[in-house]
Coordinates of C-alpha atoms in Angstrom, one line a residue:
X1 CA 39.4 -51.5 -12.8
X2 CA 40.4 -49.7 -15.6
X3 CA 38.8 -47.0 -18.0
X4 CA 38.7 -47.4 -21.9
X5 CA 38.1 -44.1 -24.2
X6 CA 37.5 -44.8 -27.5
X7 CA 36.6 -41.4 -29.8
X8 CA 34.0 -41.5 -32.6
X9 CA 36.8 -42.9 -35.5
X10 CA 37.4 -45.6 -33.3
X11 CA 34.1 -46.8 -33.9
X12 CA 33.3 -45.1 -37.2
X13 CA 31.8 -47.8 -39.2
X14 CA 30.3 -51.5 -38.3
X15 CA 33.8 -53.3 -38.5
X16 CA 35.8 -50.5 -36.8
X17 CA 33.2 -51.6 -34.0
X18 CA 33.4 -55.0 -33.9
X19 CA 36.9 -54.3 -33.7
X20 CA 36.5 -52.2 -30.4
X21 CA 34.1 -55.0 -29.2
X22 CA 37.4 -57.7 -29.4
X23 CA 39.7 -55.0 -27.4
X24 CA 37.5 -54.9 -24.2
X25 CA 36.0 -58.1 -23.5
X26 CA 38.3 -60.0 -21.9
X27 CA 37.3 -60.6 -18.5
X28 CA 39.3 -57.3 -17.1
X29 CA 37.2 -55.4 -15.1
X30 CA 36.4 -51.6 -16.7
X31 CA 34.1 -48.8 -17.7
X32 CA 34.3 -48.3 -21.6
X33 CA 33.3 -44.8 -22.5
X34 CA 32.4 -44.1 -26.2
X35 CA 32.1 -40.9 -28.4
X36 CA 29.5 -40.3 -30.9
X37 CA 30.4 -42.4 -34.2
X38 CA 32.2 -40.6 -36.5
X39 CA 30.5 -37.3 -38.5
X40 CA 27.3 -37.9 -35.9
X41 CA 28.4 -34.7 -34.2
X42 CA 28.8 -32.8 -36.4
X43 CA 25.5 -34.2 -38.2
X44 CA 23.3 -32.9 -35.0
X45 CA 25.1 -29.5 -35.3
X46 CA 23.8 -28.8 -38.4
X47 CA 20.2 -30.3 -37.6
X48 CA 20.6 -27.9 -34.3
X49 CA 21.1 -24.8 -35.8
X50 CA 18.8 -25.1 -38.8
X51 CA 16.0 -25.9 -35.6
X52 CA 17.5 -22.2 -34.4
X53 CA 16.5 -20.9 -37.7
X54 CA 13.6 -22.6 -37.9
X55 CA 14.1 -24.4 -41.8
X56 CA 12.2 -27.0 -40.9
X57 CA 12.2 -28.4 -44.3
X58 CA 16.2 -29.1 -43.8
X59 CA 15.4 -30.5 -40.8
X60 CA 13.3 -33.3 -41.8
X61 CA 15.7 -34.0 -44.1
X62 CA 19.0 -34.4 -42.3
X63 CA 16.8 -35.8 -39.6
X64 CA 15.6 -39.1 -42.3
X65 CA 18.9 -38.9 -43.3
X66 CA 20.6 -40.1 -40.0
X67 CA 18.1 -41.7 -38.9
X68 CA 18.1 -44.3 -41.5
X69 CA 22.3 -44.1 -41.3
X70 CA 21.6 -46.1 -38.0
X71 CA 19.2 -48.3 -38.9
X72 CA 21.4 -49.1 -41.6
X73 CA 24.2 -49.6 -39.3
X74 CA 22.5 -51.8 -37.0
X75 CA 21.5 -54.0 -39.7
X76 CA 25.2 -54.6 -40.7
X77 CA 26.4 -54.9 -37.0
X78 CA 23.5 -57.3 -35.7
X79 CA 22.7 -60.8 -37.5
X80 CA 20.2 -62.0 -34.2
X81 CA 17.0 -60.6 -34.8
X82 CA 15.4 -59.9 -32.0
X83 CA 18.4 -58.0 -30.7
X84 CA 18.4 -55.9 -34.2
X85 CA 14.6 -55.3 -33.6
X86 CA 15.7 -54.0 -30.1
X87 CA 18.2 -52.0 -31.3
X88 CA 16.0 -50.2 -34.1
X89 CA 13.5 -50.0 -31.7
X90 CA 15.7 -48.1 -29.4
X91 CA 17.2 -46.1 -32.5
X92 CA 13.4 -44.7 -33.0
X93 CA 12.7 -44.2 -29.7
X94 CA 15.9 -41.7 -29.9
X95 CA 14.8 -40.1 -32.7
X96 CA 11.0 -39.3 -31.7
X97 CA 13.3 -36.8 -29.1
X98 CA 14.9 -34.9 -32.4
X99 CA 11.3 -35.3 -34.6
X100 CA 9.1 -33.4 -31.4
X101 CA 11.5 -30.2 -31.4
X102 CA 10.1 -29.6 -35.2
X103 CA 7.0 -28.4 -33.5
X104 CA 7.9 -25.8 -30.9
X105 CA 10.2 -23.5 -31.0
X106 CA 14.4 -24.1 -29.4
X107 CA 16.7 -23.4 -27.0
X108 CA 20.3 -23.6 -26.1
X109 CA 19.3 -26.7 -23.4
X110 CA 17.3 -28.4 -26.5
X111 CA 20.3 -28.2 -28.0
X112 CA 22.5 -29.8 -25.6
X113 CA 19.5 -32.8 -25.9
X114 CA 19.9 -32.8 -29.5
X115 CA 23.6 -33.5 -29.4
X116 CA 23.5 -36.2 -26.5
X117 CA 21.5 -38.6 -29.0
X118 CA 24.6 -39.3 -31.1
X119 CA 26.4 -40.4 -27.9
X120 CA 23.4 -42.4 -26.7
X121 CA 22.6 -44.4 -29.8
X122 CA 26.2 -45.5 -30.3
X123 CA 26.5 -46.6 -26.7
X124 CA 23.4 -48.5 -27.2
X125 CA 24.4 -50.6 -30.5
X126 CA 27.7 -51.4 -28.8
X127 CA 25.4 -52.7 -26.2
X128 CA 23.3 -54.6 -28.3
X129 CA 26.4 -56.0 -30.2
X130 CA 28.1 -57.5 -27.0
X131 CA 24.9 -59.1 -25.6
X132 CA 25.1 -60.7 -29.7
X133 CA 28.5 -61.9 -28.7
X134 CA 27.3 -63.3 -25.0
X135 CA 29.3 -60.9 -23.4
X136 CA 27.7 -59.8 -20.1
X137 CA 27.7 -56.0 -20.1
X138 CA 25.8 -53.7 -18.5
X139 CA 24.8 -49.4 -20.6
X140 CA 25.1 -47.4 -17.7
X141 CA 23.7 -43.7 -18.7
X142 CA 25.9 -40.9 -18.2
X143 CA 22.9 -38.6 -17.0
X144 CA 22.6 -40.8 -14.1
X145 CA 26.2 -39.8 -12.6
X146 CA 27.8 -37.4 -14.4
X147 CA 27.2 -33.5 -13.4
X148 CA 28.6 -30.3 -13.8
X149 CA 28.2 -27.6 -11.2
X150 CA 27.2 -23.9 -11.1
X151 CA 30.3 -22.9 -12.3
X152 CA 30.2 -25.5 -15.1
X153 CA 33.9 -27.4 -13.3
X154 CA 32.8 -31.4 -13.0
X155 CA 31.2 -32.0 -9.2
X156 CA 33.9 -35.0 -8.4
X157 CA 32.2 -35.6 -5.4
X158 CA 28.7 -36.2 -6.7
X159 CA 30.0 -38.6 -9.7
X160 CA 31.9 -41.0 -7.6
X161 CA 29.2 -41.2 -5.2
X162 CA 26.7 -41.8 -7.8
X163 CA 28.9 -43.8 -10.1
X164 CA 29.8 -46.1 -6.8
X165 CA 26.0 -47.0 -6.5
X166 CA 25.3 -47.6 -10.2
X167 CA 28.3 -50.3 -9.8
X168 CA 26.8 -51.6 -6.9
X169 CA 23.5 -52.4 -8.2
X170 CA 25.3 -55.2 -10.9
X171 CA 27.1 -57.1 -9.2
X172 CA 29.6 -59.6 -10.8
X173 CA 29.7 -57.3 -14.2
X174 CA 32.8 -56.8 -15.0
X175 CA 32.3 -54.6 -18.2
X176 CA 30.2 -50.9 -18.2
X177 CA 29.6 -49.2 -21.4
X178 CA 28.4 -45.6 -20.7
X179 CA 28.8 -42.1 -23.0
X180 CA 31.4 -39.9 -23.6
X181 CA 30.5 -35.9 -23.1
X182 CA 27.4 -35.7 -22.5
X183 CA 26.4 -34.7 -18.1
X184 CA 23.4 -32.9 -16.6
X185 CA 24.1 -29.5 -14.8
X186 CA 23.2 -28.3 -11.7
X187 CA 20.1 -27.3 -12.5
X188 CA 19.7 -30.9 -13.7
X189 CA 19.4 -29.6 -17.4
X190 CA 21.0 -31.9 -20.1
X191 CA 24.4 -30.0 -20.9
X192 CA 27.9 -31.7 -22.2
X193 CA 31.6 -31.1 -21.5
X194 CA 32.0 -29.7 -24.9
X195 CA 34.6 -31.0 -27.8
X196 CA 37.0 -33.5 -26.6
X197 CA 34.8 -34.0 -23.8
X198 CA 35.0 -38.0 -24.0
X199 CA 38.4 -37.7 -22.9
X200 CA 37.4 -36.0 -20.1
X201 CA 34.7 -37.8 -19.2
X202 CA 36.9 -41.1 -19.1
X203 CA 39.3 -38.9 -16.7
X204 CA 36.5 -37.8 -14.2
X205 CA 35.4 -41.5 -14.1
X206 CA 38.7 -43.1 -13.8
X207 CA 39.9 -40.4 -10.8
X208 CA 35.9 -41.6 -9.3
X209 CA 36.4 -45.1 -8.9
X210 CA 41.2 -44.6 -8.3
X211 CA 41.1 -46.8 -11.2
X212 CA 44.6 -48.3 -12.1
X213 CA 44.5 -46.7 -15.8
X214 CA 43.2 -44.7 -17.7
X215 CA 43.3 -45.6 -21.1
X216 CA 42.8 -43.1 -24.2
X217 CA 42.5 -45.1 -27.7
X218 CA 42.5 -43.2 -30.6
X219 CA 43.8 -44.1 -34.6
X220 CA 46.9 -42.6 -33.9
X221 CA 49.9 -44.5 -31.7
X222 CA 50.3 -41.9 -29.0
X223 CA 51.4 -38.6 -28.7
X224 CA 54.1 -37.7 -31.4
X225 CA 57.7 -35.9 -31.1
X226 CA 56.2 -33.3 -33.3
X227 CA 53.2 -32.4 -35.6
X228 CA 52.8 -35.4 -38.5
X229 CA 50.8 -33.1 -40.4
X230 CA 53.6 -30.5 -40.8
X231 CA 56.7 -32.5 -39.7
X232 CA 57.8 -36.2 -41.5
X233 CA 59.3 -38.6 -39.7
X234 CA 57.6 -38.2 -36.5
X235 CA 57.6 -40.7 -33.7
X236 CA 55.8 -41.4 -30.6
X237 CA 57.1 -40.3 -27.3
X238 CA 57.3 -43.3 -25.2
X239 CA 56.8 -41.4 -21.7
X240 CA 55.6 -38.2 -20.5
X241 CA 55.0 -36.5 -16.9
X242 CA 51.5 -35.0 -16.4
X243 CA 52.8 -31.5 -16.9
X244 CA 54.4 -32.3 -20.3
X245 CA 51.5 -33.9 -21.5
X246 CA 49.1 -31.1 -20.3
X247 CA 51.7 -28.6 -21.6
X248 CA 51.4 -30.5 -25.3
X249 CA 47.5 -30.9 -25.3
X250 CA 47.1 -27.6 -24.3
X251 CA 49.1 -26.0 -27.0
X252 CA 47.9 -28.4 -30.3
X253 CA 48.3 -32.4 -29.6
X254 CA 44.9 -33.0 -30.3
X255 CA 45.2 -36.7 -29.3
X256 CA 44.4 -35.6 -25.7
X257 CA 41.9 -33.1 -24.3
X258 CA 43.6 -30.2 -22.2
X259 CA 41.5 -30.9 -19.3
X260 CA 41.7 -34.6 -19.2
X261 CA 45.2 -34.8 -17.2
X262 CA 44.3 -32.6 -14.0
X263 CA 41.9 -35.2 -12.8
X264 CA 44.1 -38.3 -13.1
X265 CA 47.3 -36.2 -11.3
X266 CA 45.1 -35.5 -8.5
X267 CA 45.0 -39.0 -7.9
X268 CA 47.8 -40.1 -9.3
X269 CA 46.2 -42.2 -12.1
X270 CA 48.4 -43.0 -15.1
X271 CA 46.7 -42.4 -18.4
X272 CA 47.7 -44.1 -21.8
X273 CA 47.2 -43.3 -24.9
X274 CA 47.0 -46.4 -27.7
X275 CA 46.0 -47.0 -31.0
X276 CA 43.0 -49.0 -31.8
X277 CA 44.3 -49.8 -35.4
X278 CA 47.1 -51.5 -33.7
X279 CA 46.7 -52.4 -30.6
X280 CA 49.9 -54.2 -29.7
X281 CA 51.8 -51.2 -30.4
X282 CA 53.3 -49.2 -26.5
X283 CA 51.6 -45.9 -27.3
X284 CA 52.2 -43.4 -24.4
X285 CA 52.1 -43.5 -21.1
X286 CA 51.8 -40.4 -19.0
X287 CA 52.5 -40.6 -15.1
X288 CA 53.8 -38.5 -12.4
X289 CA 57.3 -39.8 -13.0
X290 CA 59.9 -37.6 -14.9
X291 CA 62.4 -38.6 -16.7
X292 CA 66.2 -37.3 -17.8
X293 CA 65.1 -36.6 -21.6
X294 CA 65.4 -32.5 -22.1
X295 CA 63.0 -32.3 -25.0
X296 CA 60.2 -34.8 -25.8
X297 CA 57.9 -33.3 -27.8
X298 CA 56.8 -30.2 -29.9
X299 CA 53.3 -28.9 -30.8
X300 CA 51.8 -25.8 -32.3
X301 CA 48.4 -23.9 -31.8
X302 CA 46.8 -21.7 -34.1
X303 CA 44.4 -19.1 -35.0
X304 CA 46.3 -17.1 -32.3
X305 CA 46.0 -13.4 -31.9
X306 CA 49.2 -11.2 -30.7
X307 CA 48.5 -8.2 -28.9
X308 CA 51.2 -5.7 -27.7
X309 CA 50.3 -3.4 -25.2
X310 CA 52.4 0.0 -24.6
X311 CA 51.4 1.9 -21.7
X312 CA 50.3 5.6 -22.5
X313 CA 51.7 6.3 -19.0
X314 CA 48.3 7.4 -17.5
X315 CA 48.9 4.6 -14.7
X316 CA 51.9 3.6 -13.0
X317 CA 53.9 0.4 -14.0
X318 CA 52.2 -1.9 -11.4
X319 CA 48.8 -0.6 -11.7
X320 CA 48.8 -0.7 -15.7
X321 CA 49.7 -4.5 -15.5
X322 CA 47.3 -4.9 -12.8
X323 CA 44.3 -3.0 -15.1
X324 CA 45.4 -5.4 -18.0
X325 CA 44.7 -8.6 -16.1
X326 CA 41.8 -6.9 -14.6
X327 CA 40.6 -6.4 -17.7
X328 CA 41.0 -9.5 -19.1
X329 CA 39.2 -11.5 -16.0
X330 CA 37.0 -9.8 -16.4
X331 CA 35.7 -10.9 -20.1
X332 CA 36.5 -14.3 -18.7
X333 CA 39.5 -14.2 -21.7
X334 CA 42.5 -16.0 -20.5
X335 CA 46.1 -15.2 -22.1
X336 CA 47.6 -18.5 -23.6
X337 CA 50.7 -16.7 -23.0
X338 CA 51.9 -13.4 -21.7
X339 CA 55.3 -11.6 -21.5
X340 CA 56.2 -8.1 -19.9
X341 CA 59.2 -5.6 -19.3
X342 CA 58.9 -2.6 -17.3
X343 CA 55.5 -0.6 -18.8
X344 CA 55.3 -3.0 -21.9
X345 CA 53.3 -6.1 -21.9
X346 CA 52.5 -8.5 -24.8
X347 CA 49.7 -11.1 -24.6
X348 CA 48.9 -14.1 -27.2
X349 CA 45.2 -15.4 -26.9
X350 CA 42.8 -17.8 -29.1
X351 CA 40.2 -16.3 -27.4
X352 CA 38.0 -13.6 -30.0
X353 CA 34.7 -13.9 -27.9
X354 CA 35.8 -10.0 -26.4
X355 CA 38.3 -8.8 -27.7
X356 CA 37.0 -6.0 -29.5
X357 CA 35.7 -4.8 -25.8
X358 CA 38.7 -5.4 -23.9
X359 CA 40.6 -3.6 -26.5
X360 CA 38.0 -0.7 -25.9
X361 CA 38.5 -0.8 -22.1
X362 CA 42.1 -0.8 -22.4
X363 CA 42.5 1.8 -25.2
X364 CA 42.2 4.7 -23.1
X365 CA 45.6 2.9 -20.9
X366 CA 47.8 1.8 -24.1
X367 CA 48.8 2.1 -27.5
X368 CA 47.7 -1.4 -28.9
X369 CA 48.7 -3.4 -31.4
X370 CA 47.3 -6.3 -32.8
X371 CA 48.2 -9.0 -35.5
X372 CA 46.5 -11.7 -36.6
X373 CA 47.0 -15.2 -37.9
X374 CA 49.9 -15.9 -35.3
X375 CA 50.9 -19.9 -33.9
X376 CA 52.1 -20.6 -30.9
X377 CA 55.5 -23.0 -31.1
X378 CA 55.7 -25.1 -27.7
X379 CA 58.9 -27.1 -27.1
X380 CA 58.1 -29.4 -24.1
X381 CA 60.4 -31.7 -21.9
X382 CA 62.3 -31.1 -18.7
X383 CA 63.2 -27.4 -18.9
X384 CA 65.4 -27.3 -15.3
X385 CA 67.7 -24.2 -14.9
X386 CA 70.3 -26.3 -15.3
X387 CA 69.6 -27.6 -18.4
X388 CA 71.5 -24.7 -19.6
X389 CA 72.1 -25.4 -23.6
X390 CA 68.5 -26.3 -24.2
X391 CA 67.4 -22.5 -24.6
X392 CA 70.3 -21.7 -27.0
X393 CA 69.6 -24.6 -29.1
X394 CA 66.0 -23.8 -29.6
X395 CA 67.2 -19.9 -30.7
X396 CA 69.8 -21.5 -33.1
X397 CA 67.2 -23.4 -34.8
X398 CA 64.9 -20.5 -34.9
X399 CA 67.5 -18.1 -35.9
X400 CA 65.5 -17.6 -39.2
X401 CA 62.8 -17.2 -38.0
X402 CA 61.1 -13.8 -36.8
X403 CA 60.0 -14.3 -33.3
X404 CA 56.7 -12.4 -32.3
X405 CA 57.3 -13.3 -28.1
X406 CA 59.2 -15.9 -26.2
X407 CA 58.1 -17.4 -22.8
X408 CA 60.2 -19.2 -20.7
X409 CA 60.8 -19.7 -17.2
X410 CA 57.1 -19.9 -15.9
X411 CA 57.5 -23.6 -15.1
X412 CA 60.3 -26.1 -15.8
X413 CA 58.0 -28.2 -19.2
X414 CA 58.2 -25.5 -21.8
X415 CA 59.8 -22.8 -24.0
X416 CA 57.1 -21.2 -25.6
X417 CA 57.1 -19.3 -28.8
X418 CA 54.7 -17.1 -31.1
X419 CA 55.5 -17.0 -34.7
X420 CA 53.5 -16.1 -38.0
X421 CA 51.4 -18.9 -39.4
X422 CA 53.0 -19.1 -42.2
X423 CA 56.5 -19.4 -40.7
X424 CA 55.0 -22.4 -38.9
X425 CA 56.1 -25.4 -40.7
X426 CA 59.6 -23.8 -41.1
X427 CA 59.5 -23.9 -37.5
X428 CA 58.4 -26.7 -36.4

């Protein structure tokens, strides 16, 4: 069994799924999860937060507008009509759910509803387009199995056992079809696994079922050596260990979600990442294995905000650093990196949400000083100890570059670095 992701680009447009329909129906066994097509998102944002402010006038109109945007697609993707009738049948049904929250007022959980119908609709005309093509398929619905707990962390348990009796009730399908993001919480609520959450949806499931792979398709051929947006000539990296590849998506490859590789390392489940514009090309493949190459890759986060702490010497050393993380738990704000010496300590976030009230809390401890508009660099490969020219290299290229903090030495996959944004390029 293995587990297809394909993100909303993938199947932005009638042909670009027709496409996708070729790539899975061989007679392989696997669970295709799909995003939202592409700009349906962010379509249902905007439709979300004029419901908040009640313009209902807007409403109706964005609401017509994608609503006849999928009609309109299912006409070009269906010629059999009483599948295309089915199909704009369903598309209605969908949309009666956005249409009845005009009436009363809206919530944050309405929300979450409003946003699932992007995923469901798509889902639904891949459906529809495979039973066109005689392929036997079956829409499994993502409410049905996946669940997020009290804590809002995926409840593994729960989704394999659920997603084990779904399978077992077709027997002989070889080919699922169920939505990216989207979950119920434990209050059985609808609710999502935010942004990039189709990545980790395909992750939860394939770590479910110990799938043999987990397989990420995007429009770009795998993660690159460095950013192609800021860097020419940039190629993909054929192989990466889970900690590199967590390391990279966690500091700026947006190819991957963050939180996608911790469930396929508990398991052991390699994940790939291909291209669906070209299929035949290797992409990447991440695993537990790790190889002899120093440095593999290179990525940069931004809207990053440096803060230097400088204790006022109202605590001692250890207690000061211990009020600082203190602190900082307890706004729920986690450092993306952190460096200290002695009574000094320097943190780099992307977190904003309270930062104005830890700064207030910890004001009466420190001198503080802040600085906006920061990136953090991340060089990733296989940082051993006795890899011992790879740190002087990175300083040499760097050596016109101011530095803001360097952290190095917390694991063996990264030298990490803050720099201005606009130094950032240069850098990378």
């Amino acid at each position: 069994m293995k587990v297809c992701k394909f993100g909303g680009t993938s199947v932005g447009t009638v042909e670009r799924m027709k496409h996708v329909a070729t790539l899975i129906k061989d007679a392989t066994p696997k669970i295709v999860v799909l995003s939202a097509t592409a700009g349906t998102t962010n379509h249902l944002e905007e439709i979300a937060a004029n419901l908040f402010n009640r313009e209902i006038e807007q409403v109706h109109d964005r609401i017509t507008r994608l609503e006849f945007q999928f009609i309109e697609f299912a006409n070009g993707l269906l010629t059999d009509e009483k599948l295309k009738r089915e199909a704009i049948d369903y598309i209605l049904d969908r949309f009666q759910q956005l249409w009845k929250f005009t009436k009363n007022s809206f919530t944050s959980v309405e929300e979450k509803e409003v946003l699932a119908q992007g995923e469901l609709i798509s889902t639904a005309l891949m459906h529809f387009y495979l039973r066109e093509l005689k392929v036997p398929n079956v829409l499994l619905c993502a409410f049905d199995f996946m669940r997020i707990g009290p804590d809002n962390e995926p409840d593994l348990e729960y989704i394999e056992q659920k997603l084990r009796e779904q399978l077992a009730c077709h027997p002989g399908i070889n080919l699922f079809i169920t939505q990216g993001f989207i979950c119920k919480n434990a209050y059985n609520e609808t609710d999502n696994l935010k942004r990039g959450g189709s990545d980790y949806t395909a992750s939860l499931i394939g770590t479910a079922l110990q799938a043999d792979e987990i397989q990420i398709w995007t429009d770009i051929d795998g993660m690159h050596n460095n950013d192609p947006r800021e860097v020419s000539g940039t190629r993909p990296v054929k192989r990466l260990s889970f900690n590199e590849a967590e390391q990279l998506a966690f500091y700026g490859a947006k190819i991957l979600h963050p939180f996608c590789i911790a469930p396929a390392r508990l398991r052991n489940i390699p994940v790939r990442l291909l291209n669906s514009m070209e299929p035949s090309a290797e992409g990447t493949l991440i695993s537990n294995l790790q190889d002899d190459n120093i440095i593999k890759a290179i990525a940069a986060k931004d809207h990053i905000i440096y803060i230097k702490f400088e204790s006022n010497h109202n605590l001692c050393p250890y207690l000061f650093i211990s009020k600082i993380f203190d602190i900082f738990a307890k706004y729920k704000t986690m450092p993306c990196l952190l460096t200290s010496s002695n009574d000094n300590i320097s943190v780099a976030t992307d977190d904003r949400n309270f930062l104005s009230l830890i700064l207030r809390e910890l004001n009466k401890y420190a001198r503080i000083w802040v600085e906006d508009k920061m990136s953090i660099i991340s060089v990733v490969g296989n940082m051993k100890s006795s890899c011992i020219e790879t740190e002087a290299r990175i300083m040499d290229a760097l050596r016109n570059i101011p530095l803001k903090m360097i952290s190095y030495g917390s694991d063996e996959n990264d030298v990490s670095l803050v720099v201005k944004v606009t130094d950032k390029a240069e850098a990378l």
